[in-house]
Short mmCIF file of C-alpha atoms in Angstrom, two decimals:
data_model
loop_
_atom_site.label_atom_id
_atom_site.label_comp_id
_atom_site.label_asym_id
_atom_site.label_seq_id
_atom_site.Cartn_x
_atom_site.Cartn_y
_atom_site.Cartn_z
CA MET A 1 -11.60 -9.98 26.49
CA SER A 2 -11.49 -6.18 26.76
CA ASN A 3 -9.12 -6.58 29.71
CA MET A 4 -6.54 -8.16 27.42
CA LYS A 5 -4.12 -5.57 26.06
CA ILE A 6 -0.95 -5.56 24.02
CA ASN A 7 2.42 -4.16 25.16
CA GLY A 8 2.44 -0.68 23.63
CA GLN A 9 6.03 0.09 24.62
CA ARG A 10 7.30 -3.11 23.01
CA LEU A 11 5.39 -2.29 19.82
CA TRP A 12 6.89 1.21 19.75
CA ASP A 13 10.42 -0.10 20.40
CA SER A 14 10.05 -2.59 17.55
CA LEU A 15 8.85 0.15 15.19
CA MET A 16 11.84 2.31 16.11
CA GLU A 17 14.25 -0.60 15.66
CA MET A 18 12.84 -1.40 12.23
CA ALA A 19 13.00 2.31 11.31
CA LYS A 20 16.80 2.16 11.56
CA ILE A 21 16.84 0.05 8.39
CA GLY A 22 16.87 2.55 5.54
CA ALA A 23 16.69 5.54 7.88
CA THR A 24 16.86 8.94 6.13
CA GLU A 25 18.26 12.24 7.33
CA LYS A 26 14.82 13.78 7.79
CA GLY A 27 13.60 10.97 10.03
CA GLY A 28 11.89 8.79 7.48
CA CYS A 29 12.73 5.52 5.75
CA CYS A 30 13.73 4.40 2.27
CA ARG A 31 13.32 0.65 1.81
CA LEU A 32 12.30 0.06 -1.78
CA ALA A 33 10.84 -3.35 -2.51
CA LEU A 34 13.33 -6.22 -2.89
CA THR A 35 16.42 -4.10 -2.28
CA ASP A 36 19.09 -5.14 0.21
CA LEU A 37 17.40 -2.90 2.79
CA ASP A 38 14.08 -4.65 2.22
CA LYS A 39 15.88 -7.96 2.77
CA GLN A 40 17.27 -6.66 6.07
CA SER A 41 13.79 -5.67 7.27
CA ARG A 42 12.37 -9.05 6.23
CA ASP A 43 15.18 -10.91 7.97
CA LEU A 44 14.59 -8.94 11.18
CA PHE A 45 10.84 -9.63 11.09
CA VAL A 46 11.42 -13.34 10.49
CA SER A 47 13.90 -13.56 13.36
CA TRP A 48 11.47 -11.83 15.73
CA CYS A 49 8.68 -14.21 14.72
CA GLN A 50 10.91 -17.26 15.15
CA ASP A 51 11.75 -15.99 18.65
CA GLU A 52 8.00 -16.26 19.37
CA GLY A 53 7.88 -19.87 18.19
CA CYS A 54 6.26 -19.13 14.84
CA SER A 55 6.77 -21.27 11.77
CA ILE A 56 7.66 -19.32 8.60
CA LYS A 57 6.35 -19.85 5.09
CA VAL A 58 7.25 -17.79 2.01
CA ASP A 59 5.25 -18.01 -1.19
CA GLN A 60 6.35 -17.61 -4.81
CA MET A 61 5.82 -13.83 -4.71
CA GLY A 62 7.88 -13.45 -1.54
CA ASN A 63 4.90 -12.93 0.77
CA ILE A 64 5.82 -14.04 4.31
CA PHE A 65 3.49 -15.84 6.73
CA ALA A 66 4.53 -16.31 10.39
CA ARG A 67 2.16 -18.80 12.00
CA ARG A 68 1.23 -19.33 15.65
CA GLU A 69 -0.67 -22.59 15.82
CA GLY A 70 -4.16 -22.87 17.28
CA SER A 71 -5.85 -25.77 19.03
CA ASP A 72 -7.63 -26.86 15.84
CA PRO A 73 -5.04 -27.50 13.10
CA ASN A 74 -7.81 -27.97 10.55
CA MET A 75 -9.03 -24.37 10.86
CA ALA A 76 -7.88 -21.68 8.45
CA PRO A 77 -5.80 -18.97 10.14
CA VAL A 78 -6.80 -15.48 11.16
CA VAL A 79 -4.17 -13.36 9.42
CA MET A 80 -2.87 -9.86 10.15
CA GLY A 81 -0.33 -7.87 8.17
CA SER A 82 0.74 -5.20 5.74
CA HIS A 83 4.07 -4.36 4.07
CA LEU A 84 7.67 -3.45 4.90
CA ASP A 85 8.61 -1.68 1.66
CA THR A 86 8.43 2.13 1.57
CA GLN A 87 8.35 5.02 -0.83
CA PRO A 88 11.74 6.60 -1.73
CA THR A 89 10.97 9.32 0.81
CA GLY A 90 8.72 7.27 3.06
CA GLY A 91 7.96 7.32 6.76
CA LYS A 92 8.43 5.01 9.74
CA PHE A 93 4.83 3.79 10.02
CA ASP A 94 3.23 3.30 6.59
CA GLY A 95 2.89 -0.47 6.18
CA VAL A 96 5.37 -1.47 8.85
CA TYR A 97 2.88 -0.61 11.60
CA GLY A 98 0.46 -3.23 10.32
CA VAL A 99 3.22 -5.85 10.14
CA LEU A 100 4.58 -5.20 13.62
CA ALA A 101 1.11 -4.80 15.12
CA GLY A 102 0.48 -8.35 13.88
CA LEU A 103 3.70 -9.51 15.52
CA GLU A 104 2.76 -7.70 18.75
CA VAL A 105 -0.59 -9.53 18.83
CA ILE A 106 1.28 -12.84 18.60
CA ARG A 107 3.71 -11.73 21.31
CA SER A 108 0.80 -10.72 23.55
CA LEU A 109 -0.98 -14.04 22.96
CA ASN A 110 2.21 -15.75 24.12
CA ASP A 111 2.63 -13.44 27.12
CA GLN A 112 -0.92 -14.10 28.27
CA LYS A 113 -0.75 -17.80 27.44
CA ILE A 114 -3.89 -17.59 25.32
CA THR A 115 -4.67 -20.59 23.13
CA THR A 116 -6.77 -19.64 20.12
CA LYS A 117 -8.85 -22.21 18.30
CA ALA A 118 -7.75 -20.99 14.88
CA PRO A 119 -4.09 -20.43 14.02
CA VAL A 120 -3.00 -16.78 14.02
CA GLU A 121 -0.54 -15.40 11.46
CA ALA A 122 1.41 -12.20 10.91
CA SER A 123 2.15 -11.49 7.25
CA VAL A 124 4.34 -9.33 5.01
CA TRP A 125 3.14 -8.57 1.48
CA THR A 126 5.69 -7.85 -1.27
CA ASN A 127 5.84 -4.53 -3.15
CA GLU A 128 2.67 -2.96 -1.77
CA GLU A 129 3.85 0.54 -2.62
CA GLY A 130 4.36 -0.02 -6.33
CA SER A 131 7.14 2.55 -6.23
CA ARG A 132 9.90 0.34 -7.61
CA PHE A 133 7.69 -2.14 -9.47
CA ALA A 134 4.31 -1.09 -10.88
CA PRO A 135 1.50 -1.72 -10.18
CA ALA A 136 1.02 -1.39 -6.44
CA MET A 137 -0.09 -4.36 -4.30
CA VAL A 138 1.04 -6.72 -7.04
CA ALA A 139 1.96 -9.64 -4.76
CA SER A 140 -1.30 -9.59 -2.82
CA GLY A 141 -2.96 -9.26 -6.23
CA VAL A 142 -1.28 -12.48 -7.41
CA PHE A 143 -2.30 -14.13 -4.13
CA ALA A 144 -5.92 -13.16 -4.77
CA GLY A 145 -5.87 -14.25 -8.41
CA VAL A 146 -6.17 -10.75 -9.84
CA PHE A 147 -2.82 -11.19 -11.64
CA ASP A 148 -1.17 -14.44 -12.66
CA LEU A 149 2.20 -15.48 -11.25
CA GLU A 150 4.08 -14.90 -14.50
CA TYR A 151 2.78 -11.33 -14.65
CA GLY A 152 3.80 -10.65 -11.05
CA LEU A 153 7.32 -12.04 -11.36
CA SER A 154 7.89 -10.22 -14.66
CA ARG A 155 7.21 -6.70 -13.28
CA ALA A 156 10.35 -4.67 -13.94
CA ASP A 157 11.81 -1.55 -12.36
CA LEU A 158 13.19 1.40 -14.34
CA ASP A 159 16.52 -0.43 -14.69
CA GLY A 160 14.86 -3.51 -16.18
CA LEU A 161 15.29 -5.76 -13.13
CA THR A 162 12.26 -7.98 -12.56
CA MET A 163 10.58 -8.95 -9.32
CA GLY A 164 11.41 -12.60 -9.98
CA GLU A 165 15.11 -11.84 -10.38
CA GLU A 166 15.22 -9.66 -7.29
CA LEU A 167 13.27 -12.11 -5.12
CA LYS A 168 15.82 -14.78 -6.00
CA ARG A 169 18.75 -12.42 -5.39
CA ILE A 170 17.66 -11.56 -1.85
CA GLY A 171 16.60 -15.11 -1.02
CA TYR A 172 12.85 -14.62 -0.77
CA ASP A 173 11.76 -16.57 -3.86
CA GLY A 174 9.59 -18.88 -1.77
CA LYS A 175 8.17 -22.22 -2.83
CA GLU A 176 4.68 -21.97 -1.32
CA PRO A 177 2.22 -22.10 -4.25
CA MET A 178 -0.03 -19.12 -4.91
CA GLY A 179 -3.76 -19.29 -4.35
CA GLU A 180 -3.72 -22.35 -2.08
CA ARG A 181 -3.60 -20.70 1.38
CA PRO A 182 -7.06 -20.37 2.96
CA ILE A 183 -7.71 -17.44 5.33
CA LYS A 184 -10.52 -17.38 7.91
CA ALA A 185 -10.29 -13.59 8.29
CA PHE A 186 -7.75 -10.89 7.47
CA PHE A 187 -7.11 -7.65 9.36
CA GLU A 188 -4.75 -4.82 8.42
CA ALA A 189 -3.85 -2.05 10.86
CA HIS A 190 -2.58 1.16 9.26
CA ILE A 191 -2.08 4.85 9.82
CA GLU A 192 -4.88 6.76 8.13
CA GLN A 193 -2.61 8.65 5.67
CA GLY A 194 -5.19 11.42 5.75
CA PRO A 195 -6.42 14.13 8.16
CA ILE A 196 -9.92 13.00 9.14
CA LEU A 197 -9.24 11.23 12.45
CA GLU A 198 -6.86 13.93 13.65
CA HIS A 199 -9.23 16.75 12.69
CA GLU A 200 -12.14 15.03 14.44
CA ASP A 201 -9.96 14.15 17.47
CA LEU A 202 -10.81 10.45 17.11
CA THR A 203 -8.59 7.49 17.94
CA ILE A 204 -9.86 4.68 15.69
CA GLY A 205 -11.07 4.59 12.11
CA VAL A 206 -13.34 1.63 11.36
CA VAL A 207 -12.64 1.15 7.65
CA THR A 208 -15.78 0.15 5.79
CA ASP A 209 -14.63 0.63 2.18
CA ALA A 210 -11.61 1.57 0.04
CA GLN A 211 -11.51 3.88 -2.96
CA GLY A 212 -11.29 2.60 -6.50
CA GLN A 213 -8.15 3.46 -8.45
CA ARG A 214 -6.96 3.65 -12.03
CA TRP A 215 -3.28 4.04 -12.96
CA TYR A 216 -2.12 5.13 -16.41
CA GLU A 217 1.17 5.49 -18.26
CA LEU A 218 1.34 8.06 -21.08
CA THR A 219 4.02 8.85 -23.64
CA LEU A 220 3.58 12.03 -25.67
CA THR A 221 5.79 12.33 -28.75
CA GLY A 222 6.53 15.52 -30.63
CA GLN A 223 9.73 16.66 -32.31
CA GLU A 224 13.05 17.62 -30.76
CA SER A 225 14.43 20.86 -32.12
CA HIS A 226 16.78 23.68 -31.22
CA ALA A 227 15.36 25.97 -28.55
CA GLY A 228 16.67 29.10 -30.29
CA PRO A 229 15.96 29.03 -34.03
CA THR A 230 12.64 27.11 -33.90
CA PRO A 231 9.64 29.49 -34.07
CA MET A 232 7.02 29.04 -31.35
CA LYS A 233 4.18 28.42 -33.81
CA THR A 234 5.94 25.52 -35.54
CA ARG A 235 6.97 23.62 -32.44
CA LYS A 236 5.78 20.16 -31.45
CA ASP A 237 6.72 20.42 -27.80
CA ALA A 238 5.88 17.22 -25.93
CA LEU A 239 6.45 18.84 -22.56
CA VAL A 240 3.93 21.61 -23.29
CA GLY A 241 1.43 18.88 -24.14
CA ALA A 242 2.25 17.09 -20.91
CA ALA A 243 1.77 20.32 -18.96
CA LYS A 244 -1.70 20.70 -20.45
CA VAL A 245 -2.55 17.10 -19.52
CA ILE A 246 -1.29 17.67 -15.98
CA THR A 247 -3.59 20.68 -15.71
CA LEU A 248 -6.46 18.56 -17.04
CA VAL A 249 -5.78 15.86 -14.44
CA ASN A 250 -5.92 18.43 -11.66
CA GLU A 251 -9.14 19.94 -13.01
CA ILE A 252 -10.84 16.52 -13.12
CA GLY A 253 -9.92 15.89 -9.49
CA LEU A 254 -11.30 19.27 -8.45
CA LYS A 255 -14.49 18.73 -10.45
CA TYR A 256 -15.34 15.54 -8.57
CA ALA A 257 -14.10 16.72 -5.16
CA PRO A 258 -14.25 16.18 -2.25
CA LEU A 259 -14.05 12.39 -2.68
CA ALA A 260 -12.01 12.36 -5.89
CA CYS A 261 -8.22 12.49 -6.14
CA SER A 262 -6.10 12.85 -9.29
CA THR A 263 -2.33 13.01 -9.49
CA VAL A 264 0.61 13.06 -11.88
CA GLY A 265 3.44 11.69 -9.76
CA LEU A 266 6.23 10.68 -12.15
CA ILE A 267 7.50 12.48 -15.24
CA GLN A 268 10.48 11.92 -17.56
CA SER A 269 11.29 14.39 -20.33
CA PHE A 270 13.58 13.49 -23.24
CA PRO A 271 16.25 14.44 -24.19
CA ASN A 272 16.13 16.53 -21.00
CA SER A 273 18.53 19.18 -22.32
CA ARG A 274 18.11 22.86 -21.46
CA ASN A 275 18.35 24.10 -25.04
CA VAL A 276 16.39 21.34 -26.82
CA ILE A 277 12.62 21.35 -27.28
CA PRO A 278 11.42 18.12 -25.59
CA GLY A 279 10.51 15.52 -28.19
CA GLU A 280 9.09 12.92 -25.82
CA VAL A 281 7.61 12.88 -22.33
CA PHE A 282 6.67 9.84 -20.28
CA PHE A 283 4.48 10.34 -17.21
CA THR A 284 2.00 8.61 -14.94
CA ILE A 285 -1.56 9.45 -13.85
CA ASP A 286 -3.40 8.19 -10.76
CA ILE A 287 -7.15 8.83 -10.34
CA ARG A 288 -9.31 7.66 -7.41
CA HIS A 289 -12.91 7.69 -6.22
CA PRO A 290 -14.98 5.43 -3.91
CA ASP A 291 -17.86 5.27 -6.42
CA ASP A 292 -17.10 3.17 -9.48
CA ALA A 293 -19.50 5.05 -11.77
CA THR A 294 -17.82 8.33 -10.89
CA LEU A 295 -14.39 6.79 -11.39
CA SER A 296 -15.52 5.67 -14.84
CA ALA A 297 -16.72 9.18 -15.66
CA MET A 298 -13.34 10.58 -14.60
CA ASN A 299 -11.67 8.01 -16.86
CA GLU A 300 -13.80 9.04 -19.85
CA GLU A 301 -13.08 12.74 -19.33
CA LEU A 302 -9.37 12.06 -18.99
CA ARG A 303 -9.20 10.08 -22.23
CA ALA A 304 -11.26 12.59 -24.21
CA GLY A 305 -9.28 15.52 -22.85
CA CYS A 306 -5.94 13.89 -23.66
CA ASP A 307 -7.08 13.16 -27.22
CA ALA A 308 -8.04 16.82 -27.70
CA ILE A 309 -4.75 18.11 -26.27
CA VAL A 310 -2.64 15.83 -28.44
CA GLU A 311 -4.51 16.88 -31.57
CA SER A 312 -4.22 20.58 -30.78
CA GLN A 313 -0.48 20.33 -30.15
CA GLY A 314 0.40 18.18 -33.17
CA LEU A 315 1.62 15.31 -31.00
CA THR A 316 1.14 11.55 -30.93
CA MET A 317 0.26 9.62 -27.80
CA ALA A 318 0.62 6.16 -26.31
CA PHE A 319 -2.01 5.89 -23.54
CA GLU A 320 -2.19 2.75 -21.39
CA GLN A 321 -4.21 1.97 -18.29
CA ILE A 322 -1.82 -0.30 -16.39
CA TRP A 323 -3.98 -0.93 -13.32
CA TYR A 324 -7.60 -0.82 -12.27
CA SER A 325 -8.68 -1.58 -8.71
CA PRO A 326 -12.43 -1.19 -8.19
CA PRO A 327 -13.90 0.24 -4.98
CA VAL A 328 -13.82 -2.30 -2.16
CA PRO A 329 -16.54 -2.90 0.46
CA PHE A 330 -15.00 -4.75 3.41
CA ASN A 331 -16.64 -7.73 5.12
CA PRO A 332 -19.50 -6.65 7.43
CA SER A 333 -18.66 -9.24 10.11
CA CYS A 334 -14.97 -8.28 10.24
CA VAL A 335 -15.86 -4.57 10.20
CA ALA A 336 -18.26 -5.21 13.07
CA SER A 337 -15.47 -6.95 15.01
CA VAL A 338 -13.30 -3.83 14.65
CA ARG A 339 -16.15 -1.50 15.62
CA GLN A 340 -17.12 -3.59 18.65
CA ALA A 341 -13.50 -3.74 19.80
CA ALA A 342 -13.30 0.05 19.71
CA VAL A 343 -16.52 0.29 21.72
CA ASP A 344 -15.45 -2.33 24.28
CA LEU A 345 -12.09 -0.64 24.78
CA GLY A 346 -13.66 2.80 25.12
CA TYR A 347 -11.89 4.39 22.15
CA SER A 348 -13.49 7.22 20.20
CA HIS A 349 -14.08 6.07 16.65
CA CYS A 350 -15.91 6.60 13.37
CA ASP A 351 -16.55 4.73 10.15
CA ILE A 352 -14.16 5.81 7.41
CA VAL A 353 -13.40 5.12 3.73
CA SER A 354 -9.77 4.49 2.84
CA GLY A 355 -8.43 6.93 0.28
CA ALA A 356 -5.37 4.76 -0.34
CA GLY A 357 -5.00 1.27 -1.71
CA HIS A 358 -3.90 -1.49 0.66
CA ASP A 359 -3.15 -5.19 0.42
CA ALA A 360 -6.42 -5.71 2.29
CA CYS A 361 -8.22 -4.54 -0.87
CA TYR A 362 -7.05 -7.58 -2.83
CA ILE A 363 -7.19 -10.02 0.08
CA SER A 364 -10.87 -9.06 0.46
CA ARG A 365 -11.53 -10.94 -2.79
CA VAL A 366 -10.55 -14.28 -1.23
CA ALA A 367 -11.16 -13.80 2.52
CA PRO A 368 -13.36 -11.80 4.90
CA THR A 369 -11.36 -8.62 5.51
CA ALA A 370 -11.35 -5.38 7.48
CA MET A 371 -8.94 -2.58 8.42
CA VAL A 372 -8.12 -0.54 11.50
CA PHE A 373 -6.99 3.08 11.04
CA VAL A 374 -5.21 5.32 13.56
CA PRO A 375 -4.41 9.04 13.16
CA CYS A 376 -1.16 10.35 11.72
CA LYS A 377 0.18 13.87 12.29
CA ASP A 378 -1.32 16.41 9.87
CA GLY A 379 -2.52 13.52 7.71
CA ILE A 380 0.94 13.31 6.13
CA SER A 381 2.24 10.07 4.64
CA HIS A 382 4.53 9.03 1.77
CA ASN A 383 6.80 11.65 3.32
CA GLU A 384 9.78 11.51 5.69
CA LEU A 385 7.84 13.76 8.08
CA GLU A 386 5.17 11.09 8.59
CA ASP A 387 4.48 10.70 12.31
CA ALA A 388 2.05 9.05 14.73
CA LYS A 389 1.55 9.06 18.48
CA GLN A 390 2.56 6.02 20.49
CA GLU A 391 -0.78 6.06 22.30
CA HIS A 392 -2.71 5.90 19.02
CA LEU A 393 -0.55 3.07 17.68
CA THR A 394 -1.12 1.18 20.92
CA ALA A 395 -4.87 1.75 20.69
CA GLY A 396 -5.02 0.51 17.12
CA CYS A 397 -3.10 -2.62 18.06
CA ASN A 398 -5.41 -3.21 21.03
CA VAL A 399 -8.39 -3.04 18.64
CA LEU A 400 -6.59 -5.42 16.29
CA PHE A 401 -5.95 -7.81 19.19
CA GLN A 402 -9.61 -7.86 20.18
CA ALA A 403 -10.86 -8.23 16.60
CA VAL A 404 -8.50 -11.15 16.02
CA LEU A 405 -9.59 -12.83 19.27
CA ASN A 406 -13.21 -12.41 18.20
CA GLN A 407 -12.51 -14.36 14.99
CA ALA A 408 -9.96 -16.87 16.28
CA MET A 409 -11.50 -18.11 19.55
#
């Protein structure tokens, strides 16, 4: 099977064509989940899959499954996929590579007239990024039973629009029931979104595990007052409190480095006037670690530190953990399929832990799962400058092809 390869140029051309949808001036993409641009990308993917003879199913969370039948209709499918939505200043490869790599595997199966025993599917998962609707990976989470359907459809953006409303508006409120689609194995190809493979001059990352994550939303409340007459010692400045929490978050990440990460990524100050002391600040916190005990210790330090800061500044606080995703060990058999494919194809490789969350993390709860990483330039992602070499993307898709054949034949 190692002689069977995908068409790397066709994969690249498809990536570049998809990148035109939501293209930004700096060379990236902005396709927030369930916007008109997301609909355009979904429609293009569906049309490409239909051109390959695939049947299309859409479930109640808008997840798309393009199916190439196998010789045994009673077998569960081997599924590949990722997401088409991006960050507001996202790149051309995050998520979309895994979707179009899945499509390229199907195209290559057709080109080479290979009949698999199990059906093979390419999939698109809704709102993986969590940028417009929090939390991240919500639709794959509903699929895996982590969240219920009502919770998923009720997630709202900052304008109050819900996922259910937006799925209906763009025509992707599918009828396929959740939790009733068996999967024989699931593979997700992805750019690393970190610097390890590039620094080590390696082509393939064999993903063995994914970091655990906790997301929080905090609102600190003080008292708005005039910036001139109000003495410094009497102020209840919510933004000063937030600044101290932000420093705390950074210190916790540094304390548990090198595997820990901690970030404040969104902040809203009210009333947001230059001569008014901020009376309220809303912000988010994201902490990560591959060891659950360490992640719990980070959580405890964060909560205790926030309590102390609020008390010292005379503020009140609403503190909510909105998402917890424990560390994920991927399926040994699927991981071995990825590793063996890299060996058979002669690609340099190493085992690696994913620092980011992926739909594969939730799918692993209901199906044997693994991931394939390829390098990205300078480890940059969630950025319009995100870039990857065509040769690496081709290699990752070749590994995906072989791993899928291993499970589907």
